[in-house]
mmCIF file of N, CA and C in Angstrom:
data_model
loop_
_atom_site.group_PDB
_atom_site.id
_atom_site.type_symbol
_atom_site.label_atom_id
_atom_site.label_comp_id
_atom_site.label_asym_id
_atom_site.label_seq_id
_atom_site.Cartn_x
_atom_site.Cartn_y
_atom_site.Cartn_z
ATOM 1 N N UNK L 113 21.194 2.522 -21.492
ATOM 2 C CA UNK L 113 20.732 1.570 -22.471
ATOM 3 C C UNK L 113 20.106 0.344 -21.791
ATOM 4 N N UNK L 114 20.756 -0.184 -20.737
ATOM 5 C CA UNK L 114 20.194 -1.329 -20.013
ATOM 6 C C UNK L 114 18.878 -0.954 -19.363
ATOM 7 N N UNK L 115 18.812 0.250 -18.832
ATOM 8 C CA UNK L 115 17.596 0.709 -18.175
ATOM 9 C C UNK L 115 16.463 0.853 -19.190
ATOM 10 N N UNK L 116 16.732 1.457 -20.319
ATOM 11 C CA UNK L 116 15.708 1.599 -21.358
ATOM 12 C C UNK L 116 15.213 0.234 -21.808
ATOM 13 N N UNK L 117 16.139 -0.669 -22.063
ATOM 14 C CA UNK L 117 15.771 -2.012 -22.494
ATOM 15 C C UNK L 117 14.932 -2.717 -21.442
ATOM 16 N N UNK L 118 15.290 -2.542 -20.180
ATOM 17 C CA UNK L 118 14.526 -3.162 -19.091
ATOM 18 C C UNK L 118 13.117 -2.595 -19.004
ATOM 19 N N UNK L 119 12.966 -1.308 -19.243
ATOM 20 C CA UNK L 119 11.650 -0.676 -19.177
ATOM 21 C C UNK L 119 10.772 -1.016 -20.377
ATOM 22 N N UNK L 120 11.384 -1.389 -21.496
ATOM 23 C CA UNK L 120 10.626 -1.723 -22.704
ATOM 24 C C UNK L 120 10.044 -3.128 -22.663
ATOM 25 N N UNK L 121 10.594 -3.966 -21.832
ATOM 26 C CA UNK L 121 10.187 -5.363 -21.815
ATOM 27 C C UNK L 121 8.761 -5.519 -21.279
ATOM 28 N N UNK L 122 7.972 -6.406 -21.875
ATOM 29 C CA UNK L 122 6.617 -6.624 -21.359
ATOM 30 C C UNK L 122 6.631 -7.302 -19.984
ATOM 31 N N UNK L 123 7.727 -7.987 -19.686
ATOM 32 C CA UNK L 123 7.877 -8.639 -18.374
ATOM 33 C C UNK L 123 8.951 -7.899 -17.572
ATOM 34 N N UNK L 124 8.671 -6.651 -17.271
ATOM 35 C CA UNK L 124 9.631 -5.793 -16.590
ATOM 36 C C UNK L 124 10.131 -6.460 -15.308
ATOM 37 N N UNK L 125 11.436 -6.491 -15.155
ATOM 38 C CA UNK L 125 12.086 -7.003 -13.942
ATOM 39 C C UNK L 125 12.255 -5.820 -12.987
ATOM 40 N N UNK L 126 11.365 -5.738 -12.001
ATOM 41 C CA UNK L 126 11.331 -4.588 -11.098
ATOM 42 C C UNK L 126 12.613 -4.453 -10.294
ATOM 43 N N UNK L 127 13.163 -5.565 -9.866
ATOM 44 C CA UNK L 127 14.413 -5.541 -9.120
ATOM 45 C C UNK L 127 15.544 -4.968 -9.958
ATOM 46 N N UNK L 128 15.614 -5.382 -11.201
ATOM 47 C CA UNK L 128 16.675 -4.882 -12.096
ATOM 48 C C UNK L 128 16.509 -3.386 -12.361
ATOM 49 N N UNK L 129 15.292 -2.949 -12.625
ATOM 50 C CA UNK L 129 15.053 -1.531 -12.891
ATOM 51 C C UNK L 129 15.427 -0.707 -11.660
ATOM 52 N N UNK L 130 14.994 -1.146 -10.504
ATOM 53 C CA UNK L 130 15.299 -0.430 -9.260
ATOM 54 C C UNK L 130 16.807 -0.377 -9.035
ATOM 55 N N UNK L 131 17.475 -1.496 -9.266
ATOM 56 C CA UNK L 131 18.928 -1.561 -9.100
ATOM 57 C C UNK L 131 19.626 -0.605 -10.062
ATOM 58 N N UNK L 132 19.207 -0.609 -11.319
ATOM 59 C CA UNK L 132 19.824 0.271 -12.312
ATOM 60 C C UNK L 132 19.595 1.745 -11.977
ATOM 61 N N UNK L 133 18.407 2.079 -11.484
ATOM 62 C CA UNK L 133 18.129 3.460 -11.081
ATOM 63 C C UNK L 133 19.011 3.880 -9.910
ATOM 64 N N UNK L 134 19.161 2.988 -8.942
ATOM 65 C CA UNK L 134 20.002 3.278 -7.776
ATOM 66 C C UNK L 134 21.463 3.452 -8.178
ATOM 67 N N UNK L 135 21.944 2.578 -9.055
ATOM 68 C CA UNK L 135 23.329 2.684 -9.528
ATOM 69 C C UNK L 135 23.556 3.995 -10.267
ATOM 70 N N UNK L 136 22.630 4.368 -11.125
ATOM 71 C CA UNK L 136 22.761 5.623 -11.874
ATOM 72 C C UNK L 136 22.803 6.808 -10.916
ATOM 73 N N UNK L 137 21.986 6.762 -9.897
ATOM 74 C CA UNK L 137 21.953 7.856 -8.922
ATOM 75 C C UNK L 137 23.258 7.922 -8.140
ATOM 76 N N UNK L 138 23.737 6.777 -7.670
ATOM 77 C CA UNK L 138 24.979 6.734 -6.896
ATOM 78 C C UNK L 138 26.188 7.170 -7.712
ATOM 79 N N UNK L 139 26.200 6.803 -8.986
ATOM 80 C CA UNK L 139 27.341 7.114 -9.837
ATOM 81 C C UNK L 139 27.192 8.462 -10.541
ATOM 82 N N UNK L 140 26.079 9.129 -10.306
ATOM 83 C CA UNK L 140 25.873 10.441 -10.909
ATOM 84 C C UNK L 140 25.681 10.405 -12.414
ATOM 85 N N UNK L 141 25.128 9.316 -12.900
ATOM 86 C CA UNK L 141 24.901 9.162 -14.336
ATOM 87 C C UNK L 141 23.673 9.972 -14.733
ATOM 88 N N UNK L 142 23.820 10.801 -15.744
ATOM 89 C CA UNK L 142 22.689 11.576 -16.257
ATOM 90 C C UNK L 142 21.823 10.659 -17.114
ATOM 91 N N UNK L 143 20.573 10.585 -16.783
ATOM 92 C CA UNK L 143 19.650 9.722 -17.510
ATOM 93 C C UNK L 143 18.857 10.537 -18.525
ATOM 94 N N UNK L 144 18.567 9.933 -19.646
ATOM 95 C CA UNK L 144 17.743 10.561 -20.677
ATOM 96 C C UNK L 144 16.283 10.273 -20.325
ATOM 97 N N UNK L 145 15.699 11.167 -19.538
ATOM 98 C CA UNK L 145 14.350 10.948 -19.041
ATOM 99 C C UNK L 145 13.320 10.845 -20.170
ATOM 100 N N UNK L 146 13.514 11.553 -21.248
ATOM 101 C CA UNK L 146 12.563 11.509 -22.360
ATOM 102 C C UNK L 146 12.504 10.112 -22.965
ATOM 103 N N UNK L 147 13.654 9.524 -23.207
ATOM 104 C CA UNK L 147 13.714 8.180 -23.786
ATOM 105 C C UNK L 147 13.195 7.141 -22.801
ATOM 106 N N UNK L 148 13.567 7.275 -21.531
ATOM 107 C CA UNK L 148 13.120 6.315 -20.521
ATOM 108 C C UNK L 148 11.612 6.409 -20.302
ATOM 109 N N UNK L 149 11.089 7.629 -20.303
ATOM 110 C CA UNK L 149 9.642 7.810 -20.129
ATOM 111 C C UNK L 149 8.903 7.151 -21.279
ATOM 112 N N UNK L 150 9.389 7.342 -22.482
ATOM 113 C CA UNK L 150 8.749 6.752 -23.661
ATOM 114 C C UNK L 150 8.757 5.228 -23.573
ATOM 115 N N UNK L 151 9.880 4.659 -23.201
ATOM 116 C CA UNK L 151 9.998 3.195 -23.112
ATOM 117 C C UNK L 151 9.032 2.634 -22.067
ATOM 118 N N UNK L 152 9.020 3.241 -20.901
ATOM 119 C CA UNK L 152 8.138 2.760 -19.833
ATOM 120 C C UNK L 152 6.669 2.976 -20.196
ATOM 121 N N UNK L 153 6.363 4.138 -20.747
ATOM 122 C CA UNK L 153 4.973 4.445 -21.107
ATOM 123 C C UNK L 153 4.439 3.431 -22.103
ATOM 124 N N UNK L 154 5.270 3.058 -23.075
ATOM 125 C CA UNK L 154 4.828 2.050 -24.056
ATOM 126 C C UNK L 154 4.502 0.726 -23.380
ATOM 127 N N UNK L 155 5.320 0.318 -22.413
ATOM 128 C CA UNK L 155 5.041 -0.920 -21.682
ATOM 129 C C UNK L 155 3.747 -0.802 -20.892
ATOM 130 N N UNK L 156 3.585 0.318 -20.218
ATOM 131 C CA UNK L 156 2.397 0.548 -19.405
ATOM 132 C C UNK L 156 1.144 0.617 -20.285
ATOM 133 N N UNK L 157 1.250 1.281 -21.431
ATOM 134 C CA UNK L 157 0.117 1.343 -22.345
ATOM 135 C C UNK L 157 -0.232 -0.038 -22.889
ATOM 136 N N UNK L 158 0.779 -0.837 -23.159
ATOM 137 C CA UNK L 158 0.535 -2.197 -23.653
ATOM 138 C C UNK L 158 -0.221 -3.037 -22.650
ATOM 139 N N UNK L 159 0.191 -2.988 -21.399
ATOM 140 C CA UNK L 159 -0.500 -3.782 -20.384
ATOM 141 C C UNK L 159 -1.876 -3.202 -20.095
ATOM 142 N N UNK L 160 -2.043 -1.894 -20.240
ATOM 143 C CA UNK L 160 -3.376 -1.308 -20.021
ATOM 144 C C UNK L 160 -4.351 -1.776 -21.107
ATOM 145 N N UNK L 161 -3.872 -1.913 -22.344
ATOM 146 C CA UNK L 161 -4.723 -2.426 -23.428
ATOM 147 C C UNK L 161 -5.111 -3.880 -23.157
ATOM 148 N N UNK L 162 -4.143 -4.670 -22.702
ATOM 149 C CA UNK L 162 -4.441 -6.074 -22.378
ATOM 150 C C UNK L 162 -5.452 -6.151 -21.244
ATOM 151 N N UNK L 163 -5.285 -5.291 -20.250
ATOM 152 C CA UNK L 163 -6.212 -5.249 -19.118
ATOM 153 C C UNK L 163 -7.615 -4.852 -19.570
ATOM 154 N N UNK L 164 -7.725 -3.887 -20.461
ATOM 155 C CA UNK L 164 -9.041 -3.460 -20.946
ATOM 156 C C UNK L 164 -9.755 -4.607 -21.663
ATOM 157 N N UNK L 165 -9.004 -5.450 -22.350
ATOM 158 C CA UNK L 165 -9.575 -6.598 -23.053
ATOM 159 C C UNK L 165 -9.817 -7.781 -22.117
ATOM 160 N N UNK L 166 -9.005 -7.863 -21.059
ATOM 161 C CA UNK L 166 -9.092 -8.996 -20.128
ATOM 162 C C UNK L 166 -8.824 -8.499 -18.704
ATOM 163 N N UNK L 167 -9.875 -8.157 -17.961
ATOM 164 C CA UNK L 167 -9.698 -7.603 -16.620
ATOM 165 C C UNK L 167 -8.979 -8.523 -15.623
ATOM 166 N N UNK L 168 -8.775 -9.784 -15.992
ATOM 167 C CA UNK L 168 -7.996 -10.657 -15.100
ATOM 168 C C UNK L 168 -6.517 -10.269 -15.113
ATOM 169 N N UNK L 169 -6.129 -9.358 -16.019
ATOM 170 C CA UNK L 169 -4.744 -8.868 -16.090
ATOM 171 C C UNK L 169 -4.480 -7.750 -15.074
ATOM 172 N N UNK L 170 -5.412 -7.532 -14.176
ATOM 173 C CA UNK L 170 -5.292 -6.442 -13.211
ATOM 174 C C UNK L 170 -4.000 -6.501 -12.421
ATOM 175 N N UNK L 171 -3.642 -7.659 -11.909
ATOM 176 C CA UNK L 171 -2.438 -7.766 -11.072
ATOM 177 C C UNK L 171 -1.192 -7.361 -11.851
ATOM 178 N N UNK L 172 -1.088 -7.783 -13.071
ATOM 179 C CA UNK L 172 0.085 -7.440 -13.896
ATOM 180 C C UNK L 172 0.122 -5.934 -14.171
ATOM 181 N N UNK L 173 -1.010 -5.360 -14.479
ATOM 182 C CA UNK L 173 -1.117 -3.920 -14.707
ATOM 183 C C UNK L 173 -0.690 -3.174 -13.437
ATOM 184 N N UNK L 174 -1.184 -3.630 -12.308
ATOM 185 C CA UNK L 174 -0.836 -3.006 -11.032
ATOM 186 C C UNK L 174 0.672 -3.084 -10.779
ATOM 187 N N UNK L 175 1.238 -4.260 -10.988
ATOM 188 C CA UNK L 175 2.674 -4.447 -10.735
ATOM 189 C C UNK L 175 3.520 -3.489 -11.581
ATOM 190 N N UNK L 176 3.205 -3.389 -12.843
ATOM 191 C CA UNK L 176 3.971 -2.494 -13.713
ATOM 192 C C UNK L 176 3.767 -1.038 -13.302
ATOM 193 N N UNK L 177 2.559 -0.697 -12.879
ATOM 194 C CA UNK L 177 2.264 0.677 -12.471
ATOM 195 C C UNK L 177 2.961 1.061 -11.167
ATOM 196 N N UNK L 178 3.325 0.087 -10.332
ATOM 197 C CA UNK L 178 4.005 0.426 -9.075
ATOM 198 C C UNK L 178 5.345 1.114 -9.325
ATOM 199 N N UNK L 179 5.900 0.926 -10.498
ATOM 200 C CA UNK L 179 7.157 1.604 -10.831
ATOM 201 C C UNK L 179 6.992 3.120 -10.885
ATOM 202 N N UNK L 180 5.772 3.586 -11.102
ATOM 203 C CA UNK L 180 5.528 5.036 -11.166
ATOM 204 C C UNK L 180 6.054 5.745 -9.923
ATOM 205 N N UNK L 181 5.969 5.075 -8.793
ATOM 206 C CA UNK L 181 6.415 5.678 -7.532
ATOM 207 C C UNK L 181 7.935 5.706 -7.400
ATOM 208 N N UNK L 182 8.626 4.919 -8.199
ATOM 209 C CA UNK L 182 10.078 4.815 -8.084
ATOM 210 C C UNK L 182 10.841 5.574 -9.167
ATOM 211 N N UNK L 183 10.168 5.903 -10.235
ATOM 212 C CA UNK L 183 10.843 6.548 -11.358
ATOM 213 C C UNK L 183 11.144 8.014 -11.060
ATOM 214 N N UNK L 184 12.328 8.467 -11.454
ATOM 215 C CA UNK L 184 12.713 9.861 -11.180
ATOM 216 C C UNK L 184 12.208 10.846 -12.237
ATOM 217 N N UNK L 185 11.173 10.462 -12.955
ATOM 218 C CA UNK L 185 10.606 11.317 -13.989
ATOM 219 C C UNK L 185 9.097 11.100 -14.049
ATOM 220 N N UNK L 186 8.410 12.091 -14.572
ATOM 221 C CA UNK L 186 6.957 12.017 -14.764
ATOM 222 C C UNK L 186 6.661 11.203 -16.018
ATOM 223 N N UNK L 187 5.534 10.511 -15.970
ATOM 224 C CA UNK L 187 5.115 9.704 -17.107
ATOM 225 C C UNK L 187 3.772 10.246 -17.607
ATOM 226 N N UNK L 188 3.663 10.402 -18.914
ATOM 227 C CA UNK L 188 2.405 10.835 -19.516
ATOM 228 C C UNK L 188 1.428 9.658 -19.440
ATOM 229 N N UNK L 189 0.423 9.806 -18.605
ATOM 230 C CA UNK L 189 -0.505 8.713 -18.337
ATOM 231 C C UNK L 189 -1.844 8.856 -19.055
ATOM 232 N N UNK L 190 -1.956 9.800 -19.958
ATOM 233 C CA UNK L 190 -3.235 10.085 -20.585
ATOM 234 C C UNK L 190 -3.901 8.826 -21.149
ATOM 235 N N UNK L 191 -3.207 8.086 -21.992
ATOM 236 C CA UNK L 191 -3.777 6.888 -22.618
ATOM 237 C C UNK L 191 -4.102 5.826 -21.561
ATOM 238 N N UNK L 192 -3.202 5.621 -20.641
ATOM 239 C CA UNK L 192 -3.375 4.606 -19.596
ATOM 240 C C UNK L 192 -4.577 4.961 -18.710
ATOM 241 N N UNK L 193 -4.691 6.219 -18.352
ATOM 242 C CA UNK L 193 -5.824 6.659 -17.534
ATOM 243 C C UNK L 193 -7.142 6.468 -18.272
ATOM 244 N N UNK L 194 -7.141 6.721 -19.578
ATOM 245 C CA UNK L 194 -8.359 6.504 -20.362
ATOM 246 C C UNK L 194 -8.753 5.034 -20.403
ATOM 247 N N UNK L 195 -7.789 4.150 -20.539
ATOM 248 C CA UNK L 195 -8.080 2.715 -20.541
ATOM 249 C C UNK L 195 -8.644 2.297 -19.180
ATOM 250 N N UNK L 196 -8.022 2.776 -18.127
ATOM 251 C CA UNK L 196 -8.482 2.491 -16.770
ATOM 252 C C UNK L 196 -9.919 2.991 -16.599
ATOM 253 N N UNK L 197 -10.165 4.217 -17.031
ATOM 254 C CA UNK L 197 -11.487 4.825 -16.885
ATOM 255 C C UNK L 197 -12.550 4.004 -17.619
ATOM 256 N N UNK L 198 -12.230 3.521 -18.811
ATOM 257 C CA UNK L 198 -13.182 2.704 -19.570
ATOM 258 C C UNK L 198 -13.569 1.446 -18.801
ATOM 259 N N UNK L 199 -12.590 0.800 -18.183
ATOM 260 C CA UNK L 199 -12.886 -0.398 -17.385
ATOM 261 C C UNK L 199 -13.686 0.003 -16.149
ATOM 262 N N UNK L 200 -13.325 1.116 -15.561
ATOM 263 C CA UNK L 200 -14.044 1.590 -14.385
ATOM 264 C C UNK L 200 -15.526 1.788 -14.725
ATOM 265 N N UNK L 201 -15.808 2.426 -15.850
ATOM 266 C CA UNK L 201 -17.185 2.677 -16.262
ATOM 267 C C UNK L 201 -17.938 1.376 -16.553
ATOM 268 N N UNK L 202 -17.278 0.455 -17.231
ATOM 269 C CA UNK L 202 -17.949 -0.754 -17.704
ATOM 270 C C UNK L 202 -18.053 -1.865 -16.658
ATOM 271 N N UNK L 203 -17.040 -1.991 -15.813
ATOM 272 C CA UNK L 203 -16.954 -3.188 -14.972
ATOM 273 C C UNK L 203 -16.998 -2.912 -13.477
ATOM 274 N N UNK L 204 -16.358 -1.846 -13.063
ATOM 275 C CA UNK L 204 -16.215 -1.588 -11.624
ATOM 276 C C UNK L 204 -17.547 -1.560 -10.859
ATOM 277 N N UNK L 205 -18.600 -0.894 -11.351
ATOM 278 C CA UNK L 205 -19.851 -0.876 -10.584
ATOM 279 C C UNK L 205 -20.402 -2.274 -10.316
ATOM 280 N N UNK L 206 -20.257 -3.173 -11.284
ATOM 281 C CA UNK L 206 -20.747 -4.540 -11.109
ATOM 282 C C UNK L 206 -19.889 -5.315 -10.117
ATOM 283 N N UNK L 207 -18.587 -5.130 -10.225
ATOM 284 C CA UNK L 207 -17.667 -5.816 -9.316
ATOM 285 C C UNK L 207 -17.857 -5.313 -7.882
ATOM 286 N N UNK L 208 -18.096 -4.031 -7.755
ATOM 287 C CA UNK L 208 -18.208 -3.427 -6.422
ATOM 288 C C UNK L 208 -19.401 -3.962 -5.645
ATOM 289 N N UNK L 209 -20.467 -4.323 -6.335
ATOM 290 C CA UNK L 209 -21.657 -4.827 -5.653
ATOM 291 C C UNK L 209 -21.595 -6.328 -5.400
ATOM 292 N N UNK L 210 -20.637 -6.998 -5.986
ATOM 293 C CA UNK L 210 -20.454 -8.439 -5.764
ATOM 294 C C UNK L 210 -19.717 -8.624 -4.446
ATOM 295 N N UNK L 211 -20.196 -9.537 -3.607
ATOM 296 C CA UNK L 211 -19.619 -9.696 -2.269
ATOM 297 C C UNK L 211 -18.670 -10.888 -2.135
ATOM 298 N N UNK L 212 -18.355 -11.540 -3.216
ATOM 299 C CA UNK L 212 -17.404 -12.656 -3.145
ATOM 300 C C UNK L 212 -16.011 -12.130 -2.791
ATOM 301 N N UNK L 213 -15.278 -12.907 -1.999
ATOM 302 C CA UNK L 213 -13.937 -12.494 -1.568
ATOM 303 C C UNK L 213 -13.026 -12.170 -2.742
ATOM 304 N N UNK L 214 -13.070 -12.985 -3.767
ATOM 305 C CA UNK L 214 -12.204 -12.763 -4.927
ATOM 306 C C UNK L 214 -12.546 -11.438 -5.611
ATOM 307 N N UNK L 215 -13.826 -11.121 -5.697
ATOM 308 C CA UNK L 215 -14.247 -9.874 -6.317
ATOM 309 C C UNK L 215 -13.858 -8.685 -5.458
ATOM 310 N N UNK L 216 -14.003 -8.814 -4.130
ATOM 311 C CA UNK L 216 -13.606 -7.733 -3.231
ATOM 312 C C UNK L 216 -12.114 -7.461 -3.351
ATOM 313 N N UNK L 217 -11.333 -8.513 -3.473
ATOM 314 C CA UNK L 217 -9.889 -8.365 -3.650
ATOM 315 C C UNK L 217 -9.592 -7.637 -4.960
ATOM 316 N N UNK L 218 -10.312 -7.981 -6.023
ATOM 317 C CA UNK L 218 -10.137 -7.323 -7.322
ATOM 318 C C UNK L 218 -10.452 -5.840 -7.202
ATOM 319 N N UNK L 219 -11.565 -5.495 -6.553
ATOM 320 C CA UNK L 219 -11.950 -4.081 -6.462
ATOM 321 C C UNK L 219 -10.950 -3.291 -5.623
ATOM 322 N N UNK L 220 -10.418 -3.889 -4.564
ATOM 323 C CA UNK L 220 -9.393 -3.190 -3.773
ATOM 324 C C UNK L 220 -8.152 -2.918 -4.614
ATOM 325 N N UNK L 221 -7.715 -3.923 -5.351
ATOM 326 C CA UNK L 221 -6.525 -3.764 -6.192
ATOM 327 C C UNK L 221 -6.793 -2.735 -7.295
ATOM 328 N N UNK L 222 -7.997 -2.756 -7.848
ATOM 329 C CA UNK L 222 -8.383 -1.797 -8.874
ATOM 330 C C UNK L 222 -8.328 -0.376 -8.322
ATOM 331 N N UNK L 223 -8.799 -0.187 -7.123
ATOM 332 C CA UNK L 223 -8.764 1.126 -6.476
ATOM 333 C C UNK L 223 -7.321 1.563 -6.209
ATOM 334 N N UNK L 224 -6.466 0.627 -5.776
ATOM 335 C CA UNK L 224 -5.049 0.935 -5.556
ATOM 336 C C UNK L 224 -4.379 1.343 -6.868
ATOM 337 N N UNK L 225 -4.728 0.657 -7.945
ATOM 338 C CA UNK L 225 -4.191 1.000 -9.261
ATOM 339 C C UNK L 225 -4.617 2.410 -9.645
ATOM 340 N N UNK L 226 -5.869 2.736 -9.399
ATOM 341 C CA UNK L 226 -6.356 4.079 -9.682
ATOM 342 C C UNK L 226 -5.549 5.129 -8.952
ATOM 343 N N UNK L 227 -5.217 4.866 -7.691
ATOM 344 C CA UNK L 227 -4.402 5.788 -6.913
ATOM 345 C C UNK L 227 -3.035 5.977 -7.563
ATOM 346 N N UNK L 228 -2.412 4.885 -7.984
ATOM 347 C CA UNK L 228 -1.117 4.977 -8.655
ATOM 348 C C UNK L 228 -1.187 5.806 -9.927
ATOM 349 N N UNK L 229 -2.311 5.708 -10.612
ATOM 350 C CA UNK L 229 -2.501 6.403 -11.880
ATOM 351 C C UNK L 229 -3.027 7.823 -11.687
ATOM 352 N N UNK L 230 -3.255 8.197 -10.448
ATOM 353 C CA UNK L 230 -3.739 9.552 -10.159
ATOM 354 C C UNK L 230 -5.225 9.728 -10.404
ATOM 355 N N UNK L 231 -5.963 8.632 -10.268
ATOM 356 C CA UNK L 231 -7.420 8.660 -10.471
ATOM 357 C C UNK L 231 -8.090 8.326 -9.147
ATOM 358 N N UNK L 232 -8.961 9.203 -8.714
ATOM 359 C CA UNK L 232 -9.688 8.971 -7.470
ATOM 360 C C UNK L 232 -11.040 8.350 -7.792
ATOM 361 N N UNK L 233 -11.322 7.249 -7.136
ATOM 362 C CA UNK L 233 -12.607 6.581 -7.325
ATOM 363 C C UNK L 233 -13.481 6.940 -6.131
ATOM 364 N N UNK L 234 -14.661 7.474 -6.433
ATOM 365 C CA UNK L 234 -15.597 7.867 -5.356
ATOM 366 C C UNK L 234 -16.405 6.677 -4.904
#
């Protein structure tokens, strides 16, 4: 219940989620992966929508997506990948040709996010 609640929050506490996952593993607690996946996916989809409307939300989207590597279950990323792809089509080509340091940092982070989401950018 604490883990589900932590994953549902828009301001996910990564340390708390990681701690709760480790405790569950150490204590042999069976987790309801379906419920946890749904809770996390909703949070991830919410931040992906915010990012699509405001690309300055990239860092927050990236931070929440880093949990994908730590979760002991697969997450349905269809909606999130589509939101990412839309931004990639609309904004990434323009950002990629801009040589300002801030823009280069954005494009690197965007590419890292794509990797987390299982999207390869050519």
